[in-house]
Structures are given as C-alpha cells and as structure tokens.
PDB file of C-alpha atoms and ligand atoms in Angstrom:
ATOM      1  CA  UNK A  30      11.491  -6.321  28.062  1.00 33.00           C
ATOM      2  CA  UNK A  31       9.302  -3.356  26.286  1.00 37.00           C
ATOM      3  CA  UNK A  32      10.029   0.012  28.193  1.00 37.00           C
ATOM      4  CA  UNK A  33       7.169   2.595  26.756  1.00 34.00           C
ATOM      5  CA  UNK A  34       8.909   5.981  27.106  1.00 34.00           C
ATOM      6  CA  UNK A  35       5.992   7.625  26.432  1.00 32.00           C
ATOM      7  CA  UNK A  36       2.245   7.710  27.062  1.00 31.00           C
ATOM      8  CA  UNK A  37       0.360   5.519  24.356  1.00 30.00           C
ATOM      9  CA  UNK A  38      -3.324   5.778  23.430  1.00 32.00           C
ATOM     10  CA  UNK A  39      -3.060   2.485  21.067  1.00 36.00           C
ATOM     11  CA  UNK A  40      -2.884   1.727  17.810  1.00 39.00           C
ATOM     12  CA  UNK A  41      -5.130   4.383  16.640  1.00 40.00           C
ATOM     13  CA  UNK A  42      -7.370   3.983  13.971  1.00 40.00           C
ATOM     14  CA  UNK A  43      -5.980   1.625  10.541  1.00 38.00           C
ATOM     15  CA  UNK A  44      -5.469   4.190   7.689  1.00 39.00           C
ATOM     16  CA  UNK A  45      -3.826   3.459   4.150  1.00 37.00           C
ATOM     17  CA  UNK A  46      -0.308   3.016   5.807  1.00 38.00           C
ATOM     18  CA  UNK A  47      -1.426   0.508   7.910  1.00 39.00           C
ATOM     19  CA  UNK A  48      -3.213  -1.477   5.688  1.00 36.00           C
ATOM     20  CA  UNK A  49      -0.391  -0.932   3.397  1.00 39.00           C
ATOM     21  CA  UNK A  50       1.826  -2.911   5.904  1.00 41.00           C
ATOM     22  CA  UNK A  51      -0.194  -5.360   6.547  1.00 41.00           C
ATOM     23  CA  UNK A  52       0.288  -7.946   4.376  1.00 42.00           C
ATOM     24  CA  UNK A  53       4.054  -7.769   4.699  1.00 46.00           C
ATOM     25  CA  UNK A  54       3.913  -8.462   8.397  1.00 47.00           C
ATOM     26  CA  UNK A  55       1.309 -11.746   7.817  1.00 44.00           C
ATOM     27  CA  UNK A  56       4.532 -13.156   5.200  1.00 46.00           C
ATOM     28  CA  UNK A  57       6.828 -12.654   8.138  1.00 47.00           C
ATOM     29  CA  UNK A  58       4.511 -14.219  10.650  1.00 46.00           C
ATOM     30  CA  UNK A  59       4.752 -17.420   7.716  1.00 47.00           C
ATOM     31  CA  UNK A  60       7.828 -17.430   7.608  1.00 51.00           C
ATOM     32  CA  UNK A  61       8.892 -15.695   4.996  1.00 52.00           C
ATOM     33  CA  UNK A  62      12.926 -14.493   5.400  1.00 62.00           C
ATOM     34  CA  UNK A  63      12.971 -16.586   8.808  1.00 67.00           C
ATOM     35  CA  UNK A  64      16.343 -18.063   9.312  1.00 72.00           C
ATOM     36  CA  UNK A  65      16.328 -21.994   9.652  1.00 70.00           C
ATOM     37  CA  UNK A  66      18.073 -22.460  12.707  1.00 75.00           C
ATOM     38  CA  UNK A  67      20.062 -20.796  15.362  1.00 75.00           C
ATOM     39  CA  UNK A  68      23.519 -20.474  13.825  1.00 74.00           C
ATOM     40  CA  UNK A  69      25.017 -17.876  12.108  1.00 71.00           C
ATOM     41  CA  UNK A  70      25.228 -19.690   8.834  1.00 68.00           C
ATOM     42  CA  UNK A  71      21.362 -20.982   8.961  1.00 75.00           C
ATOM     43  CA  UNK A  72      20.056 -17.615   6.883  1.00 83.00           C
ATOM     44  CA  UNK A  73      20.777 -15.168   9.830  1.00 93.00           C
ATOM     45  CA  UNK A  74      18.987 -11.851   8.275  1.00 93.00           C
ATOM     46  CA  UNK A  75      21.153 -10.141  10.562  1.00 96.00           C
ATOM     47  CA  UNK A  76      24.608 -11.410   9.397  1.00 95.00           C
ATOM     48  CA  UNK A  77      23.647 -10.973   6.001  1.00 94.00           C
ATOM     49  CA  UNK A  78      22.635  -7.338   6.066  1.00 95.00           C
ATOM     50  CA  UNK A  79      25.745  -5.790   6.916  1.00 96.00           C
ATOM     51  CA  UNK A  80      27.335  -7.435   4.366  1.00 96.00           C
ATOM     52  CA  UNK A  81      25.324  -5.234   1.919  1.00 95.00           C
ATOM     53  CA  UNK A  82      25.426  -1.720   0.796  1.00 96.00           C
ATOM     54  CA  UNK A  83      23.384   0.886   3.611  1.00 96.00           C
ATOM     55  CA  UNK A  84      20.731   0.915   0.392  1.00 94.00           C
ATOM     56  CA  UNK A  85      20.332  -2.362  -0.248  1.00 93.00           C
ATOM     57  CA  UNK A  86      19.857  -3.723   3.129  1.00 94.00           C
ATOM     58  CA  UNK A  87      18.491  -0.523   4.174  1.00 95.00           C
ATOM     59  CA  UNK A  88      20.923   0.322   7.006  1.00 97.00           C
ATOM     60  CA  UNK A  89      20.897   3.218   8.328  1.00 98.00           C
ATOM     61  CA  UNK A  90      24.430   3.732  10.177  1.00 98.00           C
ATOM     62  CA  UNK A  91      27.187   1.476  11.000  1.00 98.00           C
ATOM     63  CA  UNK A  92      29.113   1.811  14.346  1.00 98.00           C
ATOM     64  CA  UNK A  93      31.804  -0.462  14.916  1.00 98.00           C
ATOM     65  CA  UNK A  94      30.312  -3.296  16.947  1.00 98.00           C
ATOM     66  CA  UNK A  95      26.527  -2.388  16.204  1.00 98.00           C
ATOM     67  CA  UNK A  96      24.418  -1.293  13.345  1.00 98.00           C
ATOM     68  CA  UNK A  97      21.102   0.416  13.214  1.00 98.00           C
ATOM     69  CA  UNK A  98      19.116  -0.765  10.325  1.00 97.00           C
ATOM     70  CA  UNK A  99      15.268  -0.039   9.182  1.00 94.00           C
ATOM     71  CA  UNK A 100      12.784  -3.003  10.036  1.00 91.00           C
ATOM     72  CA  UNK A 101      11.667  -4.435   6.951  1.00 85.00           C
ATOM     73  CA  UNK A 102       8.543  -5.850   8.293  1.00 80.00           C
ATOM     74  CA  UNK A 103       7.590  -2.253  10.704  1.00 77.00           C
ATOM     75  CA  UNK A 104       4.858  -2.200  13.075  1.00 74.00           C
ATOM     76  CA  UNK A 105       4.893   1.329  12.059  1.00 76.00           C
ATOM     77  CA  UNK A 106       7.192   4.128   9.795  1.00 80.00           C
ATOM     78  CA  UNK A 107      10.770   4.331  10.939  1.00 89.00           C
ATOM     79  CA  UNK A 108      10.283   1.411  12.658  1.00 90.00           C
ATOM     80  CA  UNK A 109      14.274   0.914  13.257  1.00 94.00           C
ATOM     81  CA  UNK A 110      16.513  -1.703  14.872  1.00 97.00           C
ATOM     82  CA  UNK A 111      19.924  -1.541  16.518  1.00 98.00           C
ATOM     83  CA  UNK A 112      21.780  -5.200  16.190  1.00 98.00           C
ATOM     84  CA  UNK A 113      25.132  -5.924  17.347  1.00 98.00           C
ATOM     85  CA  UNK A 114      27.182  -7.670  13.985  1.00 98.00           C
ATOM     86  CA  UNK A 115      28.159 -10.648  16.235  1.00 97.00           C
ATOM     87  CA  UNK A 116      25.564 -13.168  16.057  1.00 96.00           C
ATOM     88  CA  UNK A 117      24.021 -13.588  19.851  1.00 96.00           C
ATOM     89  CA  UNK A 118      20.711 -13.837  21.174  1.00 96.00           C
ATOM     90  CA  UNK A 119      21.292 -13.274  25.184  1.00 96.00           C
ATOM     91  CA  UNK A 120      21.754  -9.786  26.300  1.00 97.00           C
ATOM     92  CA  UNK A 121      23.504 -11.364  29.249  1.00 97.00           C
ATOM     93  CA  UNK A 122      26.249 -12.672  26.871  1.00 97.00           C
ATOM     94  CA  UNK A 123      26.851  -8.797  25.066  1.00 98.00           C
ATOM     95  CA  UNK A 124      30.377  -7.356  25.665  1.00 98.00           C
ATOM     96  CA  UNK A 125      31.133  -4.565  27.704  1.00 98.00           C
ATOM     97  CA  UNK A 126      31.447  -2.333  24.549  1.00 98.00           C
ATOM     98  CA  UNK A 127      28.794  -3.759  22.681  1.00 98.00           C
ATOM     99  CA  UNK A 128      26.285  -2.569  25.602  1.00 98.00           C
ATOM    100  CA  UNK A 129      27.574   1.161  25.438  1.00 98.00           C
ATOM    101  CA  UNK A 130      26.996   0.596  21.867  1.00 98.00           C
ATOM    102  CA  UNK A 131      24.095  -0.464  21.340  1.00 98.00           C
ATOM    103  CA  UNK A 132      22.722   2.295  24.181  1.00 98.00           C
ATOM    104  CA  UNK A 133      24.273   4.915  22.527  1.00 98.00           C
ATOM    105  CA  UNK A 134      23.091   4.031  18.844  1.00 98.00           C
ATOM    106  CA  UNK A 135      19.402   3.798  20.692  1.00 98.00           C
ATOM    107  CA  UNK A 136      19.489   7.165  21.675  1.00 98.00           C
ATOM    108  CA  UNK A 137      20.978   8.615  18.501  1.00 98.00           C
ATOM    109  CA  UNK A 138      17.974   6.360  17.118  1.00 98.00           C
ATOM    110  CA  UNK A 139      15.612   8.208  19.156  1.00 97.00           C
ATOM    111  CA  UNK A 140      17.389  12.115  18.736  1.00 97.00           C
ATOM    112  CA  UNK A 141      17.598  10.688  14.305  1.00 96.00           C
ATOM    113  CA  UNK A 142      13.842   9.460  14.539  1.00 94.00           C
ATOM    114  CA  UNK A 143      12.309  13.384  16.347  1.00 93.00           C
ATOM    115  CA  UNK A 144      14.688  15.089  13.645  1.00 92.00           C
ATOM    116  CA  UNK A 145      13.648  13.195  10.649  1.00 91.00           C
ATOM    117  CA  UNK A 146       9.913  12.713  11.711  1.00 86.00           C
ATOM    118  CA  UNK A 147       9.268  14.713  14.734  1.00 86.00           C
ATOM    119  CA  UNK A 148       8.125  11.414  16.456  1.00 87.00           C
ATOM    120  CA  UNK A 149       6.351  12.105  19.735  1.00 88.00           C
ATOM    121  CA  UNK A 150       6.746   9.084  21.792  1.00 90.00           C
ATOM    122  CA  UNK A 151       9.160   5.455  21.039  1.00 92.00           C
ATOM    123  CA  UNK A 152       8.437   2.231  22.441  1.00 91.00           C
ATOM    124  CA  UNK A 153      12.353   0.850  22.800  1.00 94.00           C
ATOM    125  CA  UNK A 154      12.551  -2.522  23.461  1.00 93.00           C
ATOM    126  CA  UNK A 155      13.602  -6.299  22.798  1.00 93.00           C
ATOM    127  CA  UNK A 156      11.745  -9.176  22.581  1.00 92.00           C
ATOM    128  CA  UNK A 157      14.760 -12.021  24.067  1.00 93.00           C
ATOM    129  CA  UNK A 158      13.333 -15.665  22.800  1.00 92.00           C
ATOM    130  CA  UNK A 159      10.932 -17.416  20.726  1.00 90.00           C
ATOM    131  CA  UNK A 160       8.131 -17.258  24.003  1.00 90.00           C
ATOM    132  CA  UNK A 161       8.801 -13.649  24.449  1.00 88.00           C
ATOM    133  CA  UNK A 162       7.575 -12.985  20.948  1.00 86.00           C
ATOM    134  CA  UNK A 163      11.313 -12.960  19.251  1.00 88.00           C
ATOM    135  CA  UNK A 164      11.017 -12.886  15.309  1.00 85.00           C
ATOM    136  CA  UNK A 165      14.473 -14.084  15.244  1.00 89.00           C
ATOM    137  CA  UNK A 166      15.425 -15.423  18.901  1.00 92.00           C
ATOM    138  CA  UNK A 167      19.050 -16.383  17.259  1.00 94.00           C
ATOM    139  CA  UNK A 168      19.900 -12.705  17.104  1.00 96.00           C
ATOM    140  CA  UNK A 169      19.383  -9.857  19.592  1.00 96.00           C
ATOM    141  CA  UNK A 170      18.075  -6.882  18.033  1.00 96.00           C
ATOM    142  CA  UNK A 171      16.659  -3.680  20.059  1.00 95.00           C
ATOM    143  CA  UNK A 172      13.549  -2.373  18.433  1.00 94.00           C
ATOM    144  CA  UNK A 173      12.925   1.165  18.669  1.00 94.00           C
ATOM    145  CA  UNK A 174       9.808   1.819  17.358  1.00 90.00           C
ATOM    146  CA  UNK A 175       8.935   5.689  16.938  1.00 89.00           C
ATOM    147  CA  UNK A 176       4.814   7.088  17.798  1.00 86.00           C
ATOM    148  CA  UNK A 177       2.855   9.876  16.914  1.00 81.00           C
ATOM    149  CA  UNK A 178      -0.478  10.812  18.630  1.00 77.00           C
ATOM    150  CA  UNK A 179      -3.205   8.451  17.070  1.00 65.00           C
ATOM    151  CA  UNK A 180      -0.342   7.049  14.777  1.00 57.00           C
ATOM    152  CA  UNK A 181      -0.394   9.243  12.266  1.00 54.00           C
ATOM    153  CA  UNK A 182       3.502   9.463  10.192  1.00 52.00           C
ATOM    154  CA  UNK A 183       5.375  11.107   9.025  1.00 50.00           C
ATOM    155  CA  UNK A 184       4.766   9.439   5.381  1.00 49.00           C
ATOM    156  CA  UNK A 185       0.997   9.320   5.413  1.00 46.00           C
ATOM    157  CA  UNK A 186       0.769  10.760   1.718  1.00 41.00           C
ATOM    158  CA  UNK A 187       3.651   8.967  -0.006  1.00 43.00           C
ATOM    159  CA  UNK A 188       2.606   5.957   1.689  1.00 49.00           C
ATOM    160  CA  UNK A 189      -0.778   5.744  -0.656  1.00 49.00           C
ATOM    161  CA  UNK A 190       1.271   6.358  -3.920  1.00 48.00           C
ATOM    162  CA  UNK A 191       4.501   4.617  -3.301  1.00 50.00           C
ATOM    163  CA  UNK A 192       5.100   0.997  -3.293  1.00 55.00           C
ATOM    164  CA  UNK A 193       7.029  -0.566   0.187  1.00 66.00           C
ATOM    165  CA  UNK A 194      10.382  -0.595  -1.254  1.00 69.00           C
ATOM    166  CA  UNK A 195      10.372   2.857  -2.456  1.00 71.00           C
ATOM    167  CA  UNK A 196       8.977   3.862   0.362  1.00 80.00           C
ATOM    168  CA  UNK A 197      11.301   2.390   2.809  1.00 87.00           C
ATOM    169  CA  UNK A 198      14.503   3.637   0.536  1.00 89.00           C
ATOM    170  CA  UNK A 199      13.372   7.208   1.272  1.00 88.00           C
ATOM    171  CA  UNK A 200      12.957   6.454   4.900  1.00 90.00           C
ATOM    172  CA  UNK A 201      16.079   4.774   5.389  1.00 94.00           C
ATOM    173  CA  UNK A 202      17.601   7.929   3.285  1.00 93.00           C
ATOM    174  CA  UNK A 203      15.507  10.274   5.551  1.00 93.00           C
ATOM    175  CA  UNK A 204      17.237   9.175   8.639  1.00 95.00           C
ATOM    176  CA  UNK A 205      20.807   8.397   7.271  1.00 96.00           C
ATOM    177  CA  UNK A 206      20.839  12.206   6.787  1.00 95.00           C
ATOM    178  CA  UNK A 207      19.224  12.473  10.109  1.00 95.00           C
ATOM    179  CA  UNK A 208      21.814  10.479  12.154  1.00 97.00           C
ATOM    180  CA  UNK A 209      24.001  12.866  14.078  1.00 91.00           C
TER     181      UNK A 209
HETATM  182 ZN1  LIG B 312      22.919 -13.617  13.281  1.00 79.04          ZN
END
C-alpha cells in the first residue's frame, strides 16, 4: 500500500546527499541489522529501539502504543517511521487503539516534517510482507517519507560536511522539537 499525497516528478537528479546515502542503503539490502527470523526475540530492530534513549535509537516521540522513530537507512532526509511497540506484521491484526495511533502520529509526522523542513509533498505508506518489498515483514512500520521539488532537503549543506550519524542526531533533534 503506497498512497502518494502529492504530485512526484521522481527522484530528481543524485547530489552529495544522495550519494551520501547510498552505501548505507546497499548494507541494508545485505543484510546488515536484518533480524533473523520472525519473532520478537530474533533481533527485532523494532523491539530493541524503544528500549533505548530517543538519542540513541534516534526516536523521535513516544506515544503510548506507537512510536515514531527516524529511518536509519532513509530513502531521503527525515525519512521517518511510525511502529506500534507490539511486535506484529499484519495491519489486519492492529488494535482498535493502535490504528488511531498510529494515524494520528502519521499526521503529526507530516504537520512535524513541513515545520521542521518545509517538506512539500510525503509519500506515506507500508510495505506489508517480504513480496511487497518489506525490509522487516516481522514488524509493521508506516513509512512516511517527506519530498521536496526535485529532492532537494532540507540538509543539503550539512549533508557534505557531516558524517551520517551526526547528521541524523540533528535531524532526529530537528523534529523532536518539531513534534507538536
Ligand atoms: Zn518486532
């Protein structure tokens, strides 16, 4: 299920961000930080990071039966995700307040991400299974992916002097202060 909310042109063309980013995406697509199986205890990423402080697993608010955390492995800046903390992977199995949840924490996603960034369009989605293109199928998570005309960001000059982790602290710091 993607639902583009707003008119895209594509990617745009690569600049140093993206080619920053790059090589972080190819270790996910290897593997890297994948969990081993479909159970909560088989290296769930997403039962683990609430279990951290908001820095360290770079989450960005907490409600109290979803969290909205900053994609380590973005398809582009601010590249957020809202993931209920009980360890699911059908959307047909979420609980009634779960779904107003996570649908609220989207939009305050959405108002955080044109406050912080002034982000001009969002593709807000989930991918639900390994054929649908899931990362991690064990675990819903709703992407919410922010876009700017020709995907410029709001980070394009940090981005070339910064290294990823800095650069994602200050996002995730960005939007924290963001989140109404
Ligand atoms: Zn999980």
């Amino acid at each position: 299920m993607l639902l583009v909310m707003h008119d895209q042109a594509g990617a745009g063309d690569p600049d140093n961000f993206q080619r920053l980013w790059t090589p972080h995406r190819m270790a996910y697509i290897k593997g890297e930080n994948k969990p081993t199986g479909t159970g909560p205890e088989d290296g769930c990423p997403f039962d683990a990071i609430p279990k951290m402080t908001d820095e360290e697993g770079l989450i960005v608010a907490r409600g109290n039966t979803v969290y909205a955390v900053l994609n380590l492995y973005p398809y582009n800046s601010g590249h957020l995700m809202v993931v209920p903390y009980r360890h699911v992977s059908d959307y047909a199995e979420l609980e009634a307040a779960e779904l107003v949840e996570l649908g609220e924490f989207t939009q305050r996603a959405l108002l955080a991400l044109r406050k912080a960034s002034g982000a001009q369009g969002f593709n807000v989605g989930m991918n639900l299974g390994h054929v649908a293109g899931a990362g991690i199928a064990a675990h819903l998570h709703q992407h919410v992916v922010p876009r700017w005309g020709g995907d410029t960001n709001f980070m394009p000059v940090v981005a070339q002097t910064k290294v990823l982790p800095q650069l994602l602290r200050d996002t995730r710091q960005l939007l924290a202060d963001a989140w109404g």
